[in-house]
mmCIF file of C-alpha atoms in Angstrom:
data_model
loop_
_atom_site.group_PDB
_atom_site.id
_atom_site.type_symbol
_atom_site.label_atom_id
_atom_site.label_comp_id
_atom_site.label_asym_id
_atom_site.label_seq_id
_atom_site.Cartn_x
_atom_site.Cartn_y
_atom_site.Cartn_z
ATOM 1 C CA GLN A 1076 -16.774 -15.417 -16.200
ATOM 2 C CA ALA A 1077 -15.184 -12.945 -13.827
ATOM 3 C CA GLN A 1078 -14.296 -9.608 -15.403
ATOM 4 C CA LEU A 1079 -12.254 -6.769 -13.919
ATOM 5 C CA VAL A 1080 -12.184 -3.210 -15.282
ATOM 6 C CA GLU A 1081 -9.559 -0.791 -13.964
ATOM 7 C CA SER A 1082 -9.494 2.984 -14.022
ATOM 8 C CA GLY A 1083 -7.841 5.937 -12.308
ATOM 9 C CA GLY A 1084 -4.345 5.889 -13.740
ATOM 10 C CA GLY A 1085 -2.686 8.935 -15.208
ATOM 11 C CA LEU A 1086 0.175 11.404 -14.988
ATOM 12 C CA VAL A 1087 0.963 12.905 -11.600
ATOM 13 C CA GLN A 1088 3.830 14.944 -10.155
ATOM 14 C CA PRO A 1089 6.102 13.513 -7.472
ATOM 15 C CA GLY A 1090 4.428 13.799 -4.086
ATOM 16 C CA GLY A 1091 0.970 13.665 -5.612
ATOM 17 C CA SER A 1092 -1.837 11.146 -5.166
ATOM 18 C CA LEU A 1093 -3.999 8.868 -7.289
ATOM 19 C CA ARG A 1094 -6.777 6.404 -6.518
ATOM 20 C CA LEU A 1095 -7.060 3.351 -8.730
ATOM 21 C CA SER A 1096 -10.378 1.512 -9.052
ATOM 22 C CA CYS A 1097 -11.080 -2.084 -10.054
ATOM 23 C CA ALA A 1098 -14.721 -2.864 -10.807
ATOM 24 C CA THR A 1099 -15.620 -6.566 -10.760
ATOM 25 C CA SER A 1100 -18.408 -8.494 -12.452
ATOM 26 C CA ARG A 1101 -18.644 -10.868 -9.474
ATOM 27 C CA ARG A 1102 -19.559 -9.905 -5.933
ATOM 28 C CA ILE A 1103 -16.434 -8.636 -4.210
ATOM 29 C CA GLY A 1104 -17.941 -9.558 -0.859
ATOM 30 C CA SER A 1105 -17.429 -13.244 -1.700
ATOM 31 C CA ALA A 1106 -13.820 -12.864 -2.907
ATOM 32 C CA SER A 1107 -11.032 -14.760 -1.162
ATOM 33 C CA THR A 1108 -8.271 -12.234 -1.852
ATOM 34 C CA MET A 1109 -7.949 -8.907 -3.636
ATOM 35 C CA GLY A 1110 -4.630 -7.536 -4.765
ATOM 36 C CA TRP A 1111 -2.697 -5.002 -6.786
ATOM 37 C CA TYR A 1112 0.463 -5.671 -8.785
ATOM 38 C CA ARG A 1113 2.583 -3.477 -11.021
ATOM 39 C CA GLN A 1114 5.037 -3.849 -13.862
ATOM 40 C CA ALA A 1115 7.533 -1.233 -15.000
ATOM 41 C CA PRO A 1116 9.151 -1.346 -18.461
ATOM 42 C CA GLY A 1117 11.855 -3.989 -18.596
ATOM 43 C CA LYS A 1118 10.998 -5.375 -15.158
ATOM 44 C CA GLU A 1119 8.987 -8.292 -13.805
ATOM 45 C CA ARG A 1120 5.507 -7.843 -12.425
ATOM 46 C CA GLU A 1121 5.737 -7.268 -8.689
ATOM 47 C CA PHE A 1122 3.404 -7.465 -5.721
ATOM 48 C CA VAL A 1123 2.080 -4.184 -4.359
ATOM 49 C CA ALA A 1124 -0.819 -4.831 -1.961
ATOM 50 C CA LEU A 1125 -3.162 -7.609 -0.829
ATOM 51 C CA LEU A 1126 -6.455 -7.622 1.045
ATOM 52 C CA THR A 1127 -8.033 -10.817 2.383
ATOM 53 C CA SER A 1128 -11.724 -11.512 2.772
ATOM 54 C CA ASP A 1129 -11.506 -10.893 6.519
ATOM 55 C CA GLY A 1130 -9.816 -7.521 6.081
ATOM 56 C CA VAL A 1131 -6.127 -8.340 6.594
ATOM 57 C CA GLU A 1132 -3.831 -6.061 4.560
ATOM 58 C CA ASN A 1133 -0.324 -6.731 3.293
ATOM 59 C CA TYR A 1134 1.971 -4.346 1.394
ATOM 60 C CA ALA A 1135 5.275 -4.401 -0.387
ATOM 61 C CA GLY A 1136 7.953 -2.658 1.628
ATOM 62 C CA SER A 1137 8.429 -0.027 -1.067
ATOM 63 C CA VAL A 1138 4.828 1.203 -0.738
ATOM 64 C CA LYS A 1139 4.067 0.578 2.941
ATOM 65 C CA GLY A 1140 2.816 3.728 4.599
ATOM 66 C CA ARG A 1141 2.026 5.371 1.267
ATOM 67 C CA PHE A 1142 -0.531 3.037 -0.387
ATOM 68 C CA THR A 1143 -3.805 1.684 0.990
ATOM 69 C CA ILE A 1144 -5.930 -1.124 -0.460
ATOM 70 C CA SER A 1145 -9.659 -1.201 0.261
ATOM 71 C CA ARG A 1146 -12.949 -2.524 -1.097
ATOM 72 C CA ASP A 1147 -16.568 -1.497 -1.479
ATOM 73 C CA ASN A 1148 -18.855 -4.512 -1.268
ATOM 74 C CA ILE A 1149 -21.843 -2.513 -2.502
ATOM 75 C CA GLN A 1150 -20.109 -1.248 -5.646
ATOM 76 C CA ASN A 1151 -18.127 -4.493 -6.099
ATOM 77 C CA THR A 1152 -14.952 -2.441 -6.450
ATOM 78 C CA VAL A 1153 -11.393 -2.720 -5.139
ATOM 79 C CA TYR A 1154 -9.366 0.464 -4.645
ATOM 80 C CA LEU A 1155 -5.723 1.400 -4.312
ATOM 81 C CA GLN A 1156 -5.141 4.810 -2.769
ATOM 82 C CA MET A 1157 -1.624 5.975 -3.639
ATOM 83 C CA ASN A 1158 -0.104 8.922 -1.777
ATOM 84 C CA SER A 1159 3.351 10.511 -1.780
ATOM 85 C CA LEU A 1160 4.002 9.111 -5.230
ATOM 86 C CA ARG A 1161 7.578 8.809 -6.433
ATOM 87 C CA PRO A 1162 9.033 8.431 -9.939
ATOM 88 C CA ASP A 1163 9.873 4.781 -9.234
ATOM 89 C CA ASP A 1164 6.148 4.118 -8.732
ATOM 90 C CA THR A 1165 5.770 4.560 -12.492
ATOM 91 C CA ALA A 1166 4.341 1.312 -13.877
ATOM 92 C CA THR A 1167 1.287 -0.396 -15.264
ATOM 93 C CA TYR A 1168 -0.903 -1.389 -12.321
ATOM 94 C CA TYR A 1169 -2.996 -4.568 -12.410
ATOM 95 C CA CYS A 1170 -5.873 -5.646 -10.198
ATOM 96 C CA ASN A 1171 -6.192 -9.310 -9.195
ATOM 97 C CA VAL A 1172 -9.157 -10.923 -7.457
ATOM 98 C CA ARG A 1173 -9.509 -14.571 -6.453
ATOM 99 C CA TRP A 1174 -12.732 -16.398 -5.622
ATOM 100 C CA ILE A 1175 -13.085 -19.896 -4.177
ATOM 101 C CA VAL A 1176 -15.890 -21.379 -6.266
ATOM 102 C CA ASN A 1177 -16.591 -24.814 -4.760
ATOM 103 C CA VAL A 1178 -16.180 -26.882 -1.609
ATOM 104 C CA GLU A 1179 -13.084 -28.616 -3.043
ATOM 105 C CA GLY A 1180 -11.286 -25.264 -3.071
ATOM 106 C CA ALA A 1181 -11.150 -24.603 -6.810
ATOM 107 C CA THR A 1182 -10.536 -20.947 -7.595
ATOM 108 C CA VAL A 1183 -11.270 -18.335 -10.204
ATOM 109 C CA ASP A 1184 -8.367 -15.909 -10.599
ATOM 110 C CA ALA A 1185 -9.156 -12.759 -12.564
ATOM 111 C CA TRP A 1186 -6.865 -9.957 -13.724
ATOM 112 C CA GLY A 1187 -7.632 -6.465 -14.890
ATOM 113 C CA GLN A 1188 -6.353 -5.047 -18.153
ATOM 114 C CA GLY A 1189 -3.956 -2.699 -16.395
ATOM 115 C CA THR A 1190 -3.899 1.061 -15.930
ATOM 116 C CA GLN A 1191 -0.842 3.239 -16.496
ATOM 117 C CA VAL A 1192 0.554 5.366 -13.684
ATOM 118 C CA THR A 1193 3.298 7.842 -14.556
ATOM 119 C CA VAL A 1194 4.979 9.918 -11.852
ATOM 120 C CA SER A 1195 7.078 12.670 -13.382
ATOM 121 C CA SER A 1196 7.829 16.371 -13.180
#
């Protein structure tokens, strides 16, 4: 089964940067979509960034211009580069990858365990 392992979270000061990594057990080059989501305490999980198999990127308005999603097909890893971090970016960040597994369009949808990002002085 598909397995995702996240890393790179931590404590950073406002204005700082972090790069989150999501290593996958399946080939990322065959993925349909790759995405990042986050959930702050007491709030619903929200969309952060999405990357399609043909390289189209989409971002939540709150992170546009500050975050960048990318992939490494050799390392089978999805990344989220986060710059100009703000306190309201504090959340648990989750990686999501979807693969289409047959000609009928059935999918495998995998989630990472989450990595904590805390932005504070």
